[in-house]
PDB file of C-alpha atoms and ligand atoms in Angstrom:
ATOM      1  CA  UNK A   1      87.358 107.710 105.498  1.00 87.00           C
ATOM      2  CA  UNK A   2      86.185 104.889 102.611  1.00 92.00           C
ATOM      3  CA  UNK A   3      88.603 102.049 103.083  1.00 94.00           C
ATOM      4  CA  UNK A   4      89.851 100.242 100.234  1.00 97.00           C
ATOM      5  CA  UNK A   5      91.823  96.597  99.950  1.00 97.00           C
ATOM      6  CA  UNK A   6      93.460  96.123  96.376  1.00 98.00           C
ATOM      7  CA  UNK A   7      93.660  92.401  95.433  1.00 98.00           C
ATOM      8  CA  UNK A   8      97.095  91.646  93.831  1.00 98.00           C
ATOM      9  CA  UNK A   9      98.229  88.380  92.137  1.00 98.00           C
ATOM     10  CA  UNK A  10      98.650  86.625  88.979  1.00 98.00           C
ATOM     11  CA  UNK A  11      95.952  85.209  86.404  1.00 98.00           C
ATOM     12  CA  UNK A  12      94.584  82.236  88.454  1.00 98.00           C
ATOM     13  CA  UNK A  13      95.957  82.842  92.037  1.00 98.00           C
ATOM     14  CA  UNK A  14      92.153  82.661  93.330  1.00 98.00           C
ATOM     15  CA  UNK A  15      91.320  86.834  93.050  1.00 98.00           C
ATOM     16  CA  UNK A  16      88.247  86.737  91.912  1.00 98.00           C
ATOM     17  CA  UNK A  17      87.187  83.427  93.609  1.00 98.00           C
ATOM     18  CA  UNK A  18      88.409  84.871  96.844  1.00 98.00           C
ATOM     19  CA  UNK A  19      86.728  88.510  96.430  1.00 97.00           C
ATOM     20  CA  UNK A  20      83.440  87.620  95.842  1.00 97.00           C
ATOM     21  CA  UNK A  21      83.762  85.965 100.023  1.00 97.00           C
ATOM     22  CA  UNK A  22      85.752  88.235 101.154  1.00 96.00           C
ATOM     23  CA  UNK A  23      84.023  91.582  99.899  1.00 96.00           C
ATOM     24  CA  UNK A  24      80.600  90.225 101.553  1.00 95.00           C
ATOM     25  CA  UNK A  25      82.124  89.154 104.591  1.00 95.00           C
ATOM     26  CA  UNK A  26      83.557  92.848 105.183  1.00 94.00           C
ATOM     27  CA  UNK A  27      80.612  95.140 103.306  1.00 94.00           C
ATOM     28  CA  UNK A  28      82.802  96.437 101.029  1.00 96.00           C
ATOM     29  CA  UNK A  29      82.027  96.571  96.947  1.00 97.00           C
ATOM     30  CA  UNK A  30      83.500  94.147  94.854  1.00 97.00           C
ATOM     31  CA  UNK A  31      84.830  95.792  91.720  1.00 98.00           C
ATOM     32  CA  UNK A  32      86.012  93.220  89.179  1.00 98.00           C
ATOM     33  CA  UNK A  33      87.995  95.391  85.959  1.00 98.00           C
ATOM     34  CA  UNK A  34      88.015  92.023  84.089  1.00 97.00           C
ATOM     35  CA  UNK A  35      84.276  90.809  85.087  1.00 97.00           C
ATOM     36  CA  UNK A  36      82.982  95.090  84.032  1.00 97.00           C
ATOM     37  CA  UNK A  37      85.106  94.540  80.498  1.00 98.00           C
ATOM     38  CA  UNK A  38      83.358  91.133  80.341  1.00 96.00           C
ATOM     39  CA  UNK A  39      79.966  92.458  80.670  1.00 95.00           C
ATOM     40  CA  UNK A  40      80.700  95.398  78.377  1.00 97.00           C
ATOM     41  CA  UNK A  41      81.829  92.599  75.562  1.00 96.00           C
ATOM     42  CA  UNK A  42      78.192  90.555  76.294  1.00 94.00           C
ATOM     43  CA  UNK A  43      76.635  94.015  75.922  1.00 94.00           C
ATOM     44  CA  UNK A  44      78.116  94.901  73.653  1.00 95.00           C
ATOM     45  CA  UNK A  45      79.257  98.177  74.247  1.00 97.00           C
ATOM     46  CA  UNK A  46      81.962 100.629  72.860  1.00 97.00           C
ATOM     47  CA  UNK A  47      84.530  99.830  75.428  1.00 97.00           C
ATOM     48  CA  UNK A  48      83.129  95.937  74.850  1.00 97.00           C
ATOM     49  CA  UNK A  49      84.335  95.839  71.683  1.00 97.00           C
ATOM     50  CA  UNK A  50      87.641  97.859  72.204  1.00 97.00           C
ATOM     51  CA  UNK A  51      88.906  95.659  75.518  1.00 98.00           C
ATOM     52  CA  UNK A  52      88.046  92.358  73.590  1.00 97.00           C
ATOM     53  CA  UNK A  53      90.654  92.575  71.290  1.00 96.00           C
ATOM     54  CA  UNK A  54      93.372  93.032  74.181  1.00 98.00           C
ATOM     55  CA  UNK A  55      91.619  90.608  76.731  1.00 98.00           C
ATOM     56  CA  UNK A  56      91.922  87.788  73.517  1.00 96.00           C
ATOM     57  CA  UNK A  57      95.174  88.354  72.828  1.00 96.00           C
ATOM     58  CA  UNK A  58      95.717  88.257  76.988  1.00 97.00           C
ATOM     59  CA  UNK A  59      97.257  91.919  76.526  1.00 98.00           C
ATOM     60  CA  UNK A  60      96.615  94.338  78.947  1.00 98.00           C
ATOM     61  CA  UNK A  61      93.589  96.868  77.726  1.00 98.00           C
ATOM     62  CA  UNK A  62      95.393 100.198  77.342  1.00 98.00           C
ATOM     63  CA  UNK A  63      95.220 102.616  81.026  1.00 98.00           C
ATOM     64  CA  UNK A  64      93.329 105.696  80.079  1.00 98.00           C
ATOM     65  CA  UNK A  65      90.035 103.760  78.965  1.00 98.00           C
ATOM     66  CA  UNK A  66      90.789 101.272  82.290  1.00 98.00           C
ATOM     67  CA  UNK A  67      91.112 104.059  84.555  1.00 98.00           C
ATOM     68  CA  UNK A  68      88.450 106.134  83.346  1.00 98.00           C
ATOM     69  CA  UNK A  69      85.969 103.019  83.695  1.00 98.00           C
ATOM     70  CA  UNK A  70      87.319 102.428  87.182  1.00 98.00           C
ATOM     71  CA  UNK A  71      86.556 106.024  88.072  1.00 97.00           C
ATOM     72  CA  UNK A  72      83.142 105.397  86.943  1.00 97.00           C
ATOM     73  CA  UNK A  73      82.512 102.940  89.125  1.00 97.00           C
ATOM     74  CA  UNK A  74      83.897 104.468  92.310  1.00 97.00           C
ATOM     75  CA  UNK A  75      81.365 107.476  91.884  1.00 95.00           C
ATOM     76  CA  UNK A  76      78.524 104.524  92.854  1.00 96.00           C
ATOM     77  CA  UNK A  77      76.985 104.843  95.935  1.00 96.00           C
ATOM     78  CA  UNK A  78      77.615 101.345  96.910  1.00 96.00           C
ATOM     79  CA  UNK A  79      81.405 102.962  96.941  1.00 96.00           C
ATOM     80  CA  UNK A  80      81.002 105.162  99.935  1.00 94.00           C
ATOM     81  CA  UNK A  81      82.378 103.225 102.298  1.00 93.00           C
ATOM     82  CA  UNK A  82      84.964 101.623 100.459  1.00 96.00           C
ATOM     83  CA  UNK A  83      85.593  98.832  98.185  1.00 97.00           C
ATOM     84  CA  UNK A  84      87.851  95.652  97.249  1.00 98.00           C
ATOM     85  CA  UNK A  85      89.541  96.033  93.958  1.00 98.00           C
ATOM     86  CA  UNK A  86      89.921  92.853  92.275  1.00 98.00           C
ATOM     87  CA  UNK A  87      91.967  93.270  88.474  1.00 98.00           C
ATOM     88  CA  UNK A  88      92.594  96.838  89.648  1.00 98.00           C
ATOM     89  CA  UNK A  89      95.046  98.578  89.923  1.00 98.00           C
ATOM     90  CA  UNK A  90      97.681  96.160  87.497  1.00 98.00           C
ATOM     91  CA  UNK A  91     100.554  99.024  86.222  1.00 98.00           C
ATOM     92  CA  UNK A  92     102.345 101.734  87.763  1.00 98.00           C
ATOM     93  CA  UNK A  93     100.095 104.462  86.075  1.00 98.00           C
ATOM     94  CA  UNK A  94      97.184 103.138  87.061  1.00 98.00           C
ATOM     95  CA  UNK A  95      98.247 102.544  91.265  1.00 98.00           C
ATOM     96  CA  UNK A  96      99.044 106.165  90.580  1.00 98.00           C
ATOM     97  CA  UNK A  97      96.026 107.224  89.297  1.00 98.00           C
ATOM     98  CA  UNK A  98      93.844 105.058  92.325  1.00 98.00           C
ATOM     99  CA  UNK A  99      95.874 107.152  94.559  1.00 97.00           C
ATOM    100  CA  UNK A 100      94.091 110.364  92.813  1.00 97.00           C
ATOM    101  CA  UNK A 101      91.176 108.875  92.695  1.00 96.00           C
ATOM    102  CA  UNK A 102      91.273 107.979  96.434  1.00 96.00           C
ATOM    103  CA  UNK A 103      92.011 111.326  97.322  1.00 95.00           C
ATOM    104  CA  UNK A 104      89.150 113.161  95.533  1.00 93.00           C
ATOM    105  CA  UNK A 105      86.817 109.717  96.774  1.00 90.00           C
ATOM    106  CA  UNK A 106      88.120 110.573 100.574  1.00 93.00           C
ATOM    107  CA  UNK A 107      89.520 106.695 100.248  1.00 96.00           C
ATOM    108  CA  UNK A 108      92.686 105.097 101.757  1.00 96.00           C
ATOM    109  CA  UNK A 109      94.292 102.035 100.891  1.00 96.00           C
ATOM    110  CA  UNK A 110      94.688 100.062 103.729  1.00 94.00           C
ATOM    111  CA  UNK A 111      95.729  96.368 102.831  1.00 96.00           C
ATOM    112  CA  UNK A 112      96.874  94.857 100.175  1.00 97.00           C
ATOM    113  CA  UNK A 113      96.832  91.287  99.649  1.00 97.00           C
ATOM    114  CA  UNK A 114      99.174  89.868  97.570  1.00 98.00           C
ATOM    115  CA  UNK A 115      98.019  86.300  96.518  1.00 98.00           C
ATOM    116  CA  UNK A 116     101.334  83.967  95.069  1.00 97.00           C
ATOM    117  CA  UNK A 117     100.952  80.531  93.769  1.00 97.00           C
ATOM    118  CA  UNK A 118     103.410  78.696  91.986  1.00 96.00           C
ATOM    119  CA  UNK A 119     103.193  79.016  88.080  1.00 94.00           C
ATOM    120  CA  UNK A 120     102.323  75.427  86.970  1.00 94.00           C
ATOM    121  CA  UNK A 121      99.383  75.367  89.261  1.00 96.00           C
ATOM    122  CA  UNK A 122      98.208  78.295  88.167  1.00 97.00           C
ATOM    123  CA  UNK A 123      98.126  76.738  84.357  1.00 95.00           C
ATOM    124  CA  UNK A 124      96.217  73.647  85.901  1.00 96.00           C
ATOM    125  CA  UNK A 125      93.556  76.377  87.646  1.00 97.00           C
ATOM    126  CA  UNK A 126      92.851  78.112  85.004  1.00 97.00           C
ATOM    127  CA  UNK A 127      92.683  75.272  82.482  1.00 96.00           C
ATOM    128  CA  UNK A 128      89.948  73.840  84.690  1.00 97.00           C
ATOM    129  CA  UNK A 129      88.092  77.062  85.347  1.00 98.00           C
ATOM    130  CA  UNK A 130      84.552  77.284  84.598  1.00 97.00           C
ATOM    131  CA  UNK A 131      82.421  80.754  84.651  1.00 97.00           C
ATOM    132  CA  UNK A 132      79.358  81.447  84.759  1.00 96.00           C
ATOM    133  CA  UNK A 133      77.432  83.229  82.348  1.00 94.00           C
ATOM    134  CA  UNK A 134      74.654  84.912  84.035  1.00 94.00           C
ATOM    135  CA  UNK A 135      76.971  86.267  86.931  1.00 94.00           C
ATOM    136  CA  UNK A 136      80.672  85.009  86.776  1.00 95.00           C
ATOM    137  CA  UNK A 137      80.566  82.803  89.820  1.00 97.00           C
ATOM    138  CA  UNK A 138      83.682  80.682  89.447  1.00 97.00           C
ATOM    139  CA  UNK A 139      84.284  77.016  89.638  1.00 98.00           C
ATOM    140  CA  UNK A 140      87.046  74.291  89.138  1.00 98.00           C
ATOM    141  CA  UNK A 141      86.212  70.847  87.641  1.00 97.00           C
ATOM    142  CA  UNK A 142      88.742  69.405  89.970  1.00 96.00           C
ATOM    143  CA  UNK A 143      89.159  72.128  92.800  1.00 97.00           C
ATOM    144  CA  UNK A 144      85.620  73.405  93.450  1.00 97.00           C
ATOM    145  CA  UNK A 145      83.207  71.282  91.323  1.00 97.00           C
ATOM    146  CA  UNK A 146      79.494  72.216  90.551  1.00 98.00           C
ATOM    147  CA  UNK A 147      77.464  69.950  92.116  1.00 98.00           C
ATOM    148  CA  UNK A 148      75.498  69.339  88.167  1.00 97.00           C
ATOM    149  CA  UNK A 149      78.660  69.706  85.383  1.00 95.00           C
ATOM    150  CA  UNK A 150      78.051  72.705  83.259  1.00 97.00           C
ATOM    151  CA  UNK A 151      75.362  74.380  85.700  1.00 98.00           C
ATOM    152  CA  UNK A 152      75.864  77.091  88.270  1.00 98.00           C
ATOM    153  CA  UNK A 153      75.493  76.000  91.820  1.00 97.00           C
ATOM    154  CA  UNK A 154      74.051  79.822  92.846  1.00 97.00           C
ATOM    155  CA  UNK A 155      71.857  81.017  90.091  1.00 97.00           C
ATOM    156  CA  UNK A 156      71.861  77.873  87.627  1.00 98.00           C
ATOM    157  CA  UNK A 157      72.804  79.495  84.409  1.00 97.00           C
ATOM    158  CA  UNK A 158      75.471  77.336  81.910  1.00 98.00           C
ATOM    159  CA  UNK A 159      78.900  77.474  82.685  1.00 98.00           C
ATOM    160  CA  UNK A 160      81.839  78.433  80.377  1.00 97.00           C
ATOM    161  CA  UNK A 161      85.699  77.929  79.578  1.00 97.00           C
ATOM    162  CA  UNK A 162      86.996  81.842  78.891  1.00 96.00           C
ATOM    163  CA  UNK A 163      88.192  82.545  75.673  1.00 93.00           C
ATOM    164  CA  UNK A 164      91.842  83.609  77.232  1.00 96.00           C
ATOM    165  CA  UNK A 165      92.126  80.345  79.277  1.00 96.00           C
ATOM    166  CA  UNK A 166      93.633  78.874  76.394  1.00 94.00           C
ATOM    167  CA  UNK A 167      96.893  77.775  77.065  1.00 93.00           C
ATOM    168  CA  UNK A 168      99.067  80.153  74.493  1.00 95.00           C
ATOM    169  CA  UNK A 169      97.015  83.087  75.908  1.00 97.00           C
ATOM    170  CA  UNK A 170      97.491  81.946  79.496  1.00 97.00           C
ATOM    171  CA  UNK A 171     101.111  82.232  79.089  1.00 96.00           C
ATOM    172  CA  UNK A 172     100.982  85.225  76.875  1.00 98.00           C
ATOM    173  CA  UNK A 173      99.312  86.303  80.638  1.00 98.00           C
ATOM    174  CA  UNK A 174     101.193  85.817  82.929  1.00 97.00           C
ATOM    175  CA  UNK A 175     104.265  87.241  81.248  1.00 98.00           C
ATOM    176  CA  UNK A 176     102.242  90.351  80.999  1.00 98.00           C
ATOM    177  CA  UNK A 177     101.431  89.835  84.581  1.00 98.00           C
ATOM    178  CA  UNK A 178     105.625  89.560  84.955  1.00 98.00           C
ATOM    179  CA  UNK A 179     106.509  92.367  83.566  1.00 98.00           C
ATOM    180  CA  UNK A 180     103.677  95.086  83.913  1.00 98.00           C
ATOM    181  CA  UNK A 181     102.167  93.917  87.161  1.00 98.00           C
ATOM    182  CA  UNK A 182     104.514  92.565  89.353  1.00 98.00           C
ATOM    183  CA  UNK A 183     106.461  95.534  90.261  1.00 98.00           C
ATOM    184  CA  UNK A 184     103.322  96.573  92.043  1.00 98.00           C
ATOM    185  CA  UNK A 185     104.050  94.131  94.757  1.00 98.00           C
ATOM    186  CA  UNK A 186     107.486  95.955  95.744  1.00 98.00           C
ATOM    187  CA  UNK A 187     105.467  99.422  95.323  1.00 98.00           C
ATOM    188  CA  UNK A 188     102.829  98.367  97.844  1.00 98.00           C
ATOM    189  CA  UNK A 189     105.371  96.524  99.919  1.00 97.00           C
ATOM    190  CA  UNK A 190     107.474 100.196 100.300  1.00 97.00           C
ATOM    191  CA  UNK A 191     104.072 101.899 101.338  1.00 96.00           C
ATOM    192  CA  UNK A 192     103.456  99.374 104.191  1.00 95.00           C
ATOM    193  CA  UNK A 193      99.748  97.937 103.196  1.00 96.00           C
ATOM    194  CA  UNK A 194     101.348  94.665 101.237  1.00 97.00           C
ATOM    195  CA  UNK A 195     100.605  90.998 103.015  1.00 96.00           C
ATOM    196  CA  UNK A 196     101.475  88.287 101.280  1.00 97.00           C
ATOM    197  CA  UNK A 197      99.255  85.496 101.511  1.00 97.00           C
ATOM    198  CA  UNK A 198      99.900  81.570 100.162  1.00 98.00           C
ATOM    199  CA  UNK A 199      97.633  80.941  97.529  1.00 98.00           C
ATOM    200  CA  UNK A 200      98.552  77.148  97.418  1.00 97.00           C
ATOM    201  CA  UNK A 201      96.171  76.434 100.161  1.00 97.00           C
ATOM    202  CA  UNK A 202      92.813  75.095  99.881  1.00 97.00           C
ATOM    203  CA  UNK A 203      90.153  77.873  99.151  1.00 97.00           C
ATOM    204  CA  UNK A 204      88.907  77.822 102.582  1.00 98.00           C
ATOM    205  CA  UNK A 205      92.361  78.057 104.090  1.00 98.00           C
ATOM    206  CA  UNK A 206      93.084  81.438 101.789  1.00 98.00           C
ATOM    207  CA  UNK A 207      89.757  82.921 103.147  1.00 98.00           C
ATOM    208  CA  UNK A 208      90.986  82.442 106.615  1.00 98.00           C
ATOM    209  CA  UNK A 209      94.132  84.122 106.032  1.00 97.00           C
ATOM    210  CA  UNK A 210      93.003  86.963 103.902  1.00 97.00           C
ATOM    211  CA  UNK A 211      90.570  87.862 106.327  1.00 96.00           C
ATOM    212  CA  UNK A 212      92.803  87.785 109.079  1.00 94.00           C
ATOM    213  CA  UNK A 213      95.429  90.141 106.911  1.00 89.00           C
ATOM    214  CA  UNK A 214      92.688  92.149 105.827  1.00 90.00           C
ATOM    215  CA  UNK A 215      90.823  93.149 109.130  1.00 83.00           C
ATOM    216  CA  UNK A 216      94.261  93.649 110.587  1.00 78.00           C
ATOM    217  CA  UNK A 217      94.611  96.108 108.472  1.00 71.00           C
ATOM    218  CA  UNK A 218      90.824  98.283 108.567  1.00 69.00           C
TER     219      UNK A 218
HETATM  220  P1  AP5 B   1      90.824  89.268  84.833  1.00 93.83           P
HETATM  221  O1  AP5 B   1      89.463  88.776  84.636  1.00 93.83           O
HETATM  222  O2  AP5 B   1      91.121  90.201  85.945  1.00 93.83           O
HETATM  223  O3  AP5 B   1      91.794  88.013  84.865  1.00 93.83           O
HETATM  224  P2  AP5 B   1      93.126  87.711  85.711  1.00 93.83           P
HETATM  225  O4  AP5 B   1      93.703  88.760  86.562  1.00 93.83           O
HETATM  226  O5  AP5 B   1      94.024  87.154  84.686  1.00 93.83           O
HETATM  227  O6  AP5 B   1      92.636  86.781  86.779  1.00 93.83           O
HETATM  228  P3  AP5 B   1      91.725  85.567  86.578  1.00 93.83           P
HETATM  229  O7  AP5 B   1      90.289  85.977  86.587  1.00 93.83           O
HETATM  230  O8  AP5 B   1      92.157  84.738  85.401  1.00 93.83           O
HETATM  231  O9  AP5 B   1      92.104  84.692  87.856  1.00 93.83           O
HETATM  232  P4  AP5 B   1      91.780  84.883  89.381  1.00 93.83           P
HETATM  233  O10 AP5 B   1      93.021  85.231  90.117  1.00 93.83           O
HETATM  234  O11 AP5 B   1      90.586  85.761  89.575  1.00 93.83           O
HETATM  235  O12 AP5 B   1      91.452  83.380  89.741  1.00 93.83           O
HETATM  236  P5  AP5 B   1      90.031  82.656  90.005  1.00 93.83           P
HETATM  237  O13 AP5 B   1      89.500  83.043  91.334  1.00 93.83           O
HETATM  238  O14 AP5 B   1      89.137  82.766  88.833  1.00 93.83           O
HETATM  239  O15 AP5 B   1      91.352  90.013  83.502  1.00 93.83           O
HETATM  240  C1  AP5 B   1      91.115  89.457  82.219  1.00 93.83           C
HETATM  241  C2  AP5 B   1      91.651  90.418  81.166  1.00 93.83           C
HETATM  242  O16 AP5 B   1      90.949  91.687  81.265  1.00 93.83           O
HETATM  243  C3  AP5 B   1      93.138  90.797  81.267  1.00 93.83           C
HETATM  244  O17 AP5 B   1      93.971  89.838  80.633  1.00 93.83           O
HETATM  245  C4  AP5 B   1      93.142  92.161  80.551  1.00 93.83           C
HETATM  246  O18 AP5 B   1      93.097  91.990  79.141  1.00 93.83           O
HETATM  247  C5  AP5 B   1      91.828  92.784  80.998  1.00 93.83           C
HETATM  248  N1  AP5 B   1      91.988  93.578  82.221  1.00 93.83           N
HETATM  249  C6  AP5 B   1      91.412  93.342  83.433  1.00 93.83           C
HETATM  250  N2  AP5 B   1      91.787  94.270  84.322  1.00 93.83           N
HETATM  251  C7  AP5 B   1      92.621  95.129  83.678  1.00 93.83           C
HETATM  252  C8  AP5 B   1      93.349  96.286  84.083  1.00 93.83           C
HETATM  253  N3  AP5 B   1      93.308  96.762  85.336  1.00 93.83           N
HETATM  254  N4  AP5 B   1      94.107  96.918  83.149  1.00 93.83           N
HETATM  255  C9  AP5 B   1      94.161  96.488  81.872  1.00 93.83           C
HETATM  256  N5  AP5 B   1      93.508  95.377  81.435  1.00 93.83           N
HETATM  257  C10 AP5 B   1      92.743  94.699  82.331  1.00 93.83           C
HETATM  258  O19 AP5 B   1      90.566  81.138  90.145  1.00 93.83           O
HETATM  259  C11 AP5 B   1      91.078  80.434  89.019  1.00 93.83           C
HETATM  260  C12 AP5 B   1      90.630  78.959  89.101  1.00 93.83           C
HETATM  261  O20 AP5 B   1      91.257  78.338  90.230  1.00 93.83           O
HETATM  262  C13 AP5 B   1      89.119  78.767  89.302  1.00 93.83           C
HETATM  263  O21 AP5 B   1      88.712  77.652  88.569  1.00 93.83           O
HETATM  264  C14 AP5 B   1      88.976  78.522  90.815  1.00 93.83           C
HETATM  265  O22 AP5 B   1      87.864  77.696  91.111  1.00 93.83           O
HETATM  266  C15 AP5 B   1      90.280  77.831  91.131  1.00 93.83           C
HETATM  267  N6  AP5 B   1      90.794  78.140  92.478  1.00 93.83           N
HETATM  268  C16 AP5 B   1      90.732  79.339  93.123  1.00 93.83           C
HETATM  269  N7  AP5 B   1      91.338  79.259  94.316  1.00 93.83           N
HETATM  270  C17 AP5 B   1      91.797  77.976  94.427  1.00 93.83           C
HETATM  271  C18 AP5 B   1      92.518  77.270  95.446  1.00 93.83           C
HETATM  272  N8  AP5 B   1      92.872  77.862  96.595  1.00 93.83           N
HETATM  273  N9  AP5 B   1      92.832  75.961  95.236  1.00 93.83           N
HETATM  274  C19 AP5 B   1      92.469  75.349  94.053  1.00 93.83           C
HETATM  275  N10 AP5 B   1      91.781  75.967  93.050  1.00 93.83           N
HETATM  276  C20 AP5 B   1      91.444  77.272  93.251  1.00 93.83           C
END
């Protein structure tokens, strides 16, 4: 059985910072829906140029074309033994359809980590973020600086500010993330797999207790 960990939380709580250590540390896959659109909008490919209108406008891109790329991924090898869903699933319909997925995939979820930080620090992280372009390794002028400004630490390509870290879109976000994503915590929390973990720590400090959470539950 291919065990999976879905990575819940809102825009900023430290997902995709905290999946990229976490999914090495365990051998597990680290699929990343907003880093795939991303790379399908540098492409650019069909689906590139469909998400980029949502992802600007900080709208969620619509479920059939998410889920379909999602199942696309999962058929990679690298998926056989499981992965760590970072972006993925973020509606009802589309925890429903991973649960389809999983079944055809021989996959279980078995932990889900939900990641909360209060909202006005999640305006400061993202407002700080930079990304970078060659492989989306994250950094935080203030939080988790590069050690040259603008350059990646791990493969030295420029870094960027994201087109949706603006600060209308940010909000525009997170009230998605309210209304369309949030009720996911109370649906994992009723199947038994949901830990919630306190994003406000230092980055370090969140490793240590997702790991702890998340090998609890493998
Ligand atoms: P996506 O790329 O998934 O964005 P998001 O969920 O909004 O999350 P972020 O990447 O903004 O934040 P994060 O939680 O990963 O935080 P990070 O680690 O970077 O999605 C983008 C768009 O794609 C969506 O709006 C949508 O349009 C589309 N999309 C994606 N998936 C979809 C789906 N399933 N369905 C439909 N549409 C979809 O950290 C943020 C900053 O904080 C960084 O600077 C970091 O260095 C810093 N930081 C991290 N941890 C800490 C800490 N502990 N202390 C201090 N600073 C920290």
């Amino acid at each position: 059985m291919a065990d999976f960990v879905v990575m819940l939380g809102p825009p900023g709580a430290g997902k995709g910072t905290q999946a990229r250590i976490v999914s090495e540390r365990l051998g597990l896959a680290h699929i990343s829906s907003g880093d795939i659109f991303r790379e399908n909008i540098k492409s650019p490919t069909e689906l590139g140029k469909l998400a980029k209108g949502y992802m600007d406008r900080g709208e969620l891109v619509p479920d059939d074309v998410t889920i379909a790329m999602i199942r696309e991924r999962l058929e990679r090898p690298d998926c056989e033994k499981g992965a760590l869903l970072d972006g993925f699933p973020r509606t009802p319909a589309q925890a429903r359809a991973l649960e389809e997925m999983l079944k055809e995939f021989d996959g279980e979820i078995n932990a889900v980590p939900y990641i909360h930080v209060p909202e006005a620090a999640l305006i400061e992280r993202l407002a700080g973020r930079w990304t970078c372009r060659a492989h989306g390794h994250i950094f935080h002028e203030r939080y988790n600086p590069p050690k040259e400004a603008g350059r990646c630490d791990i493969d030295g390509s420029e870094l960027y500010q994201r087109e949706d870290d603006q600060a209308e879109t940010v909000k525009r976000r997170i009230r998605v993330y309210m209304e369309q994503t949030a009720p996911l915590i109370e649906y994992y929390r009723q199947k038994d797999v949901l830990v919630e973990i306190d994003g406000a720590q230092a980055i370090e400090q969140v490793t240590a207790s997702l790991m702890e959470s998340v090998r609890r539950g493998l």
